[in-house]
Amino acid sequence: MDEKCIDSKIMTGERLLVISSEILTVLKSELSSRGLKPTPSNLRVVMEIIDKSLPDSLSEFFVE
C-alpha cells in the first residue's frame, strides 16, 4: 500500500469519527428536547431504528 492510500483511509476514518460525534450530540439534544433522557439505552434504540431503516445497498443514497 502506498502512503497516500493509507493517509486517505486514516483521514476518512477521522472524518467519520467527527461526524459520528456530531450526530451523537444532535441525538442527545433531540431526546432531551422531547422529554427523554439521553441514556445509552435510549440512544441505542434510536440508532437501531436508524440502522434498520437503511437500505441493504447504500448505493441507493448516492445520486449521480
PDB file of C-alpha atoms in Angstrom:
ATOM      1  CA  MET A   1       0.000   0.000   0.000  1.00  0.00           C
ATOM      2  CA  ASP A   2       1.315   3.397  -0.813  1.00  0.00           C
ATOM      3  CA  GLU A   3       1.415   6.209   1.722  1.00  0.00           C
ATOM      4  CA  LYS A   4      -1.332   8.244   0.017  1.00  0.00           C
ATOM      5  CA  CYS A   5      -3.810   5.382   0.272  1.00  0.00           C
ATOM      6  CA  ILE A   6      -3.087   4.868   3.968  1.00  0.00           C
ATOM      7  CA  ASP A   7      -3.402   8.607   4.679  1.00  0.00           C
ATOM      8  CA  SER A   8      -6.690   8.694   2.791  1.00  0.00           C
ATOM      9  CA  LYS A   9      -8.110   5.840   4.871  1.00  0.00           C
ATOM     10  CA  ILE A  10      -6.972   7.470   8.114  1.00  0.00           C
ATOM     11  CA  MET A  11      -8.411  10.814   7.062  1.00  0.00           C
ATOM     12  CA  THR A  12     -11.719   9.189   6.136  1.00  0.00           C
ATOM     13  CA  GLY A  13     -11.781   7.367   9.473  1.00  0.00           C
ATOM     14  CA  GLU A  14     -11.079  10.583  11.348  1.00  0.00           C
ATOM     15  CA  ARG A  15     -13.809  12.405   9.448  1.00  0.00           C
ATOM     16  CA  LEU A  16     -16.285   9.623  10.187  1.00  0.00           C
ATOM     17  CA  LEU A  17     -15.441   9.827  13.892  1.00  0.00           C
ATOM     18  CA  VAL A  18     -16.022  13.592  13.878  1.00  0.00           C
ATOM     19  CA  ILE A  19     -19.321  13.190  12.038  1.00  0.00           C
ATOM     20  CA  SER A  20     -20.388  10.402  14.422  1.00  0.00           C
ATOM     21  CA  SER A  21     -19.608  12.597  17.405  1.00  0.00           C
ATOM     22  CA  GLU A  22     -21.638  15.461  15.951  1.00  0.00           C
ATOM     23  CA  ILE A  23     -24.584  13.164  15.202  1.00  0.00           C
ATOM     24  CA  LEU A  24     -24.461  11.757  18.735  1.00  0.00           C
ATOM     25  CA  THR A  25     -24.625  15.304  20.120  1.00  0.00           C
ATOM     26  CA  VAL A  26     -27.695  16.018  17.984  1.00  0.00           C
ATOM     27  CA  LEU A  27     -29.363  12.745  19.027  1.00  0.00           C
ATOM     28  CA  LYS A  28     -28.802  13.541  22.710  1.00  0.00           C
ATOM     29  CA  SER A  29     -30.217  17.024  22.240  1.00  0.00           C
ATOM     30  CA  GLU A  30     -33.270  15.746  20.362  1.00  0.00           C
ATOM     31  CA  LEU A  31     -34.029  13.126  23.004  1.00  0.00           C
ATOM     32  CA  SER A  32     -33.750  15.750  25.751  1.00  0.00           C
ATOM     33  CA  SER A  33     -35.944  18.226  23.885  1.00  0.00           C
ATOM     34  CA  ARG A  34     -38.650  15.553  23.694  1.00  0.00           C
ATOM     35  CA  GLY A  35     -38.508  14.785  27.406  1.00  0.00           C
ATOM     36  CA  LEU A  36     -36.444  11.606  27.139  1.00  0.00           C
ATOM     37  CA  LYS A  37     -33.169  11.080  28.952  1.00  0.00           C
ATOM     38  CA  PRO A  38     -30.292  10.539  26.509  1.00  0.00           C
ATOM     39  CA  THR A  39     -29.222   7.312  28.205  1.00  0.00           C
ATOM     40  CA  PRO A  40     -27.062   4.768  26.396  1.00  0.00           C
ATOM     41  CA  SER A  41     -30.126   2.517  26.177  1.00  0.00           C
ATOM     42  CA  ASN A  42     -32.306   5.199  24.562  1.00  0.00           C
ATOM     43  CA  LEU A  43     -29.506   6.162  22.178  1.00  0.00           C
ATOM     44  CA  ARG A  44     -29.076   2.509  21.162  1.00  0.00           C
ATOM     45  CA  VAL A  45     -32.802   2.216  20.432  1.00  0.00           C
ATOM     46  CA  VAL A  46     -32.694   5.301  18.204  1.00  0.00           C
ATOM     47  CA  MET A  47     -29.563   4.072  16.415  1.00  0.00           C
ATOM     48  CA  GLU A  48     -31.104   0.615  15.944  1.00  0.00           C
ATOM     49  CA  ILE A  49     -34.189   2.183  14.344  1.00  0.00           C
ATOM     50  CA  ILE A  50     -31.948   4.208  12.041  1.00  0.00           C
ATOM     51  CA  ASP A  51     -29.888   1.119  11.198  1.00  0.00           C
ATOM     52  CA  LYS A  52     -32.995  -0.922  10.339  1.00  0.00           C
ATOM     53  CA  SER A  53     -34.291   1.871   8.112  1.00  0.00           C
ATOM     54  CA  LEU A  54     -31.157   1.867   5.943  1.00  0.00           C
ATOM     55  CA  PRO A  55     -31.348   0.026   2.637  1.00  0.00           C
ATOM     56  CA  ASP A  56     -29.208  -3.086   2.206  1.00  0.00           C
ATOM     57  CA  SER A  57     -27.275  -1.319  -0.506  1.00  0.00           C
ATOM     58  CA  LEU A  58     -26.110   2.186   0.298  1.00  0.00           C
ATOM     59  CA  SER A  59     -25.848   2.871  -3.428  1.00  0.00           C
ATOM     60  CA  GLU A  60     -29.494   3.971  -3.207  1.00  0.00           C
ATOM     61  CA  PHE A  61     -28.265   7.008  -1.249  1.00  0.00           C
ATOM     62  CA  PHE A  62     -25.906   8.179  -3.954  1.00  0.00           C
ATOM     63  CA  VAL A  63     -27.386  10.191  -6.777  1.00  0.00           C
ATOM     64  CA  GLU A  64     -25.319  10.805  -9.864  1.00  0.00           C
TER      65      GLU A  64
END
